[in-house]
mmCIF file of N, CA and C in Angstrom:
data_model
loop_
_atom_site.group_PDB
_atom_site.id
_atom_site.type_symbol
_atom_site.label_atom_id
_atom_site.label_comp_id
_atom_site.label_asym_id
_atom_site.label_seq_id
_atom_site.Cartn_x
_atom_site.Cartn_y
_atom_site.Cartn_z
ATOM 1 N N MET A 1 -5.228 -15.116 -11.845
ATOM 2 C CA MET A 1 -6.557 -15.043 -12.436
ATOM 3 C C MET A 1 -7.582 -14.946 -11.254
ATOM 4 N N ALA A 2 -7.465 -15.660 -10.287
ATOM 5 C CA ALA A 2 -8.503 -15.596 -9.128
ATOM 6 C C ALA A 2 -8.287 -14.138 -8.338
ATOM 7 N N ASP A 3 -6.993 -13.581 -8.280
ATOM 8 C CA ASP A 3 -6.865 -12.326 -7.836
ATOM 9 C C ASP A 3 -7.652 -11.213 -8.592
ATOM 10 N N GLU A 4 -7.620 -11.396 -9.826
ATOM 11 C CA GLU A 4 -8.203 -10.452 -10.724
ATOM 12 C C GLU A 4 -9.874 -10.511 -10.621
ATOM 13 N N ASP A 5 -10.260 -11.553 -10.478
ATOM 14 C CA ASP A 5 -11.617 -11.734 -10.018
ATOM 15 C C ASP A 5 -12.114 -11.160 -8.797
ATOM 16 N N LEU A 6 -11.293 -11.396 -7.815
ATOM 17 C CA LEU A 6 -11.495 -10.890 -6.381
ATOM 18 C C LEU A 6 -11.467 -9.282 -6.557
ATOM 19 N N THR A 7 -10.527 -8.807 -7.308
ATOM 20 C CA THR A 7 -10.408 -7.311 -7.387
ATOM 21 C C THR A 7 -11.681 -6.771 -8.011
ATOM 22 N N GLU A 8 -12.323 -7.530 -9.144
ATOM 23 C CA GLU A 8 -13.496 -6.970 -9.837
ATOM 24 C C GLU A 8 -14.692 -7.033 -8.757
ATOM 25 N N VAL A 9 -14.741 -8.189 -8.001
ATOM 26 C CA VAL A 9 -15.814 -8.347 -6.942
ATOM 27 C C VAL A 9 -15.776 -7.257 -5.881
ATOM 28 N N THR A 10 -14.528 -6.908 -5.399
ATOM 29 C CA THR A 10 -14.362 -5.888 -4.428
ATOM 30 C C THR A 10 -14.608 -4.568 -4.912
ATOM 31 N N GLY A 11 -14.323 -4.207 -6.131
ATOM 32 C CA GLY A 11 -14.665 -2.984 -6.787
ATOM 33 C C GLY A 11 -16.222 -2.837 -6.927
ATOM 34 N N ALA A 12 -17.014 -3.936 -7.440
ATOM 35 C CA ALA A 12 -18.279 -3.952 -7.624
ATOM 36 C C ALA A 12 -18.955 -3.650 -6.240
ATOM 37 N N TYR A 13 -18.476 -4.389 -5.149
ATOM 38 C CA TYR A 13 -19.112 -4.330 -3.900
ATOM 39 C C TYR A 13 -18.855 -2.818 -3.277
ATOM 40 N N GLU A 14 -17.798 -2.158 -3.620
ATOM 41 C CA GLU A 14 -17.431 -0.794 -3.197
ATOM 42 C C GLU A 14 -18.327 0.087 -3.926
ATOM 43 N N ASP A 15 -18.620 -0.141 -5.165
ATOM 44 C CA ASP A 15 -19.556 0.568 -5.906
ATOM 45 C C ASP A 15 -20.849 0.607 -5.423
ATOM 46 N N TRP A 16 -21.376 -0.655 -5.061
ATOM 47 C CA TRP A 16 -22.736 -0.856 -4.469
ATOM 48 C C TRP A 16 -22.918 -0.133 -3.186
ATOM 49 N N GLU A 17 -21.828 -0.312 -2.317
ATOM 50 C CA GLU A 17 -21.806 0.460 -0.956
ATOM 51 C C GLU A 17 -22.070 1.996 -1.102
ATOM 52 N N GLU A 18 -21.355 2.570 -2.150
ATOM 53 C CA GLU A 18 -21.277 4.036 -2.374
ATOM 54 C C GLU A 18 -22.708 4.373 -2.804
ATOM 55 N N GLU A 19 -23.280 3.593 -3.769
ATOM 56 C CA GLU A 19 -24.615 3.760 -4.113
ATOM 57 C C GLU A 19 -25.676 3.850 -3.157
ATOM 58 N N GLU A 20 -25.551 2.803 -2.210
ATOM 59 C CA GLU A 20 -26.443 2.720 -1.102
ATOM 60 C C GLU A 20 -26.433 3.890 -0.188
ATOM 61 N N ARG A 21 -25.194 4.327 0.070
ATOM 62 C CA ARG A 21 -24.920 5.545 0.868
ATOM 63 C C ARG A 21 -25.508 6.830 0.190
ATOM 64 N N ARG A 22 -25.371 6.906 -1.089
ATOM 65 C CA ARG A 22 -25.942 8.083 -1.866
ATOM 66 C C ARG A 22 -27.549 7.931 -1.789
ATOM 67 N N ARG A 23 -28.100 6.790 -2.011
ATOM 68 C CA ARG A 23 -29.500 6.644 -1.777
ATOM 69 C C ARG A 23 -30.035 6.870 -0.509
ATOM 70 N N ARG A 24 -29.370 6.636 0.573
ATOM 71 C CA ARG A 24 -29.778 6.862 1.911
ATOM 72 C C ARG A 24 -29.619 8.453 2.289
ATOM 73 N N ARG A 25 -28.602 9.115 1.799
ATOM 74 C CA ARG A 25 -28.479 10.594 1.996
ATOM 75 C C ARG A 25 -29.576 11.234 1.241
ATOM 76 N N GLU A 26 -29.841 10.727 -0.033
ATOM 77 C CA GLU A 26 -30.893 11.366 -0.855
ATOM 78 C C GLU A 26 -32.297 11.203 -0.156
ATOM 79 N N ALA A 27 -32.483 9.933 0.363
ATOM 80 C CA ALA A 27 -33.788 9.651 0.899
ATOM 81 C C ALA A 27 -34.004 10.702 2.323
ATOM 82 N N ILE A 28 -32.932 10.708 2.998
ATOM 83 C CA ILE A 28 -32.962 11.680 4.240
ATOM 84 C C ILE A 28 -33.160 13.178 3.748
ATOM 85 N N ARG A 29 -32.413 13.597 2.758
ATOM 86 C CA ARG A 29 -32.552 14.928 2.381
ATOM 87 C C ARG A 29 -33.799 15.268 1.743
ATOM 88 N N ASP A 30 -34.557 14.349 1.119
ATOM 89 C CA ASP A 30 -35.874 14.518 0.376
ATOM 90 C C ASP A 30 -37.043 14.082 1.055
ATOM 91 N N ARG A 31 -36.655 13.837 2.513
ATOM 92 C CA ARG A 31 -37.865 13.345 3.315
ATOM 93 C C ARG A 31 -39.024 14.188 3.298
ATOM 94 N N ARG A 32 -40.295 13.686 3.221
ATOM 95 C CA ARG A 32 -41.371 14.378 3.338
ATOM 96 C C ARG A 32 -41.960 14.391 4.706
ATOM 97 N N PRO A 33 -42.806 15.392 5.051
ATOM 98 C CA PRO A 33 -43.497 15.422 6.459
ATOM 99 C C PRO A 33 -44.465 14.170 6.475
ATOM 100 N N PHE A 34 -44.727 13.758 7.521
ATOM 101 C CA PHE A 34 -45.646 12.581 7.739
ATOM 102 C C PHE A 34 -47.049 13.098 7.621
ATOM 103 N N GLU A 35 -47.891 12.464 6.744
ATOM 104 C CA GLU A 35 -49.250 12.875 6.549
ATOM 105 C C GLU A 35 -50.083 11.721 6.629
ATOM 106 N N GLY A 36 -49.611 10.634 7.270
ATOM 107 C CA GLY A 36 -50.414 9.369 7.399
ATOM 108 C C GLY A 36 -51.441 9.409 8.467
ATOM 109 N N LEU A 37 -51.985 8.301 8.828
ATOM 110 C CA LEU A 37 -52.921 8.094 9.802
ATOM 111 C C LEU A 37 -52.602 8.836 11.075
ATOM 112 N N GLN A 38 -53.480 9.581 11.587
ATOM 113 C CA GLN A 38 -53.162 10.321 12.880
ATOM 114 C C GLN A 38 -54.145 9.702 13.905
ATOM 115 N N VAL A 39 -53.609 9.477 15.108
ATOM 116 C CA VAL A 39 -54.426 9.045 16.210
ATOM 117 C C VAL A 39 -55.172 10.138 16.827
ATOM 118 N N ASP A 40 -56.425 10.099 17.008
ATOM 119 C CA ASP A 40 -57.099 11.177 17.807
ATOM 120 C C ASP A 40 -57.104 10.699 19.204
ATOM 121 N N PRO A 41 -56.445 11.563 20.138
ATOM 122 C CA PRO A 41 -56.440 11.044 21.683
ATOM 123 C C PRO A 41 -57.678 11.203 22.274
ATOM 124 N N GLU A 42 -58.786 11.597 21.786
ATOM 125 C CA GLU A 42 -60.147 11.603 22.428
ATOM 126 C C GLU A 42 -60.917 10.232 22.246
ATOM 127 N N ILE A 43 -60.418 9.553 21.347
ATOM 128 C CA ILE A 43 -61.064 8.213 21.064
ATOM 129 C C ILE A 43 -60.839 7.266 22.203
ATOM 130 N N ASP A 44 -61.882 6.544 22.762
ATOM 131 C CA ASP A 44 -61.753 5.601 23.671
ATOM 132 C C ASP A 44 -61.629 4.217 22.975
ATOM 133 N N PHE A 45 -60.501 3.637 23.096
ATOM 134 C CA PHE A 45 -60.238 2.335 22.363
ATOM 135 C C PHE A 45 -60.791 1.217 23.061
ATOM 136 N N TYR A 46 -60.887 1.416 24.478
ATOM 137 C CA TYR A 46 -61.251 0.367 25.234
ATOM 138 C C TYR A 46 -62.571 0.547 26.115
ATOM 139 N N PRO A 47 -63.731 0.163 25.677
ATOM 140 C CA PRO A 47 -65.014 0.522 26.437
ATOM 141 C C PRO A 47 -65.081 0.121 27.840
#
């Protein structure tokens, strides 16, 4: 009985890992260009 439970847990963990890999690949593939805050090199931060 314990072996069956371990098999289920192992299968669920492998499914979770595959889902994480899929999400990571999808995030990289669908990456958008950075349009956030840009630093102006002409600004003097230290007077």
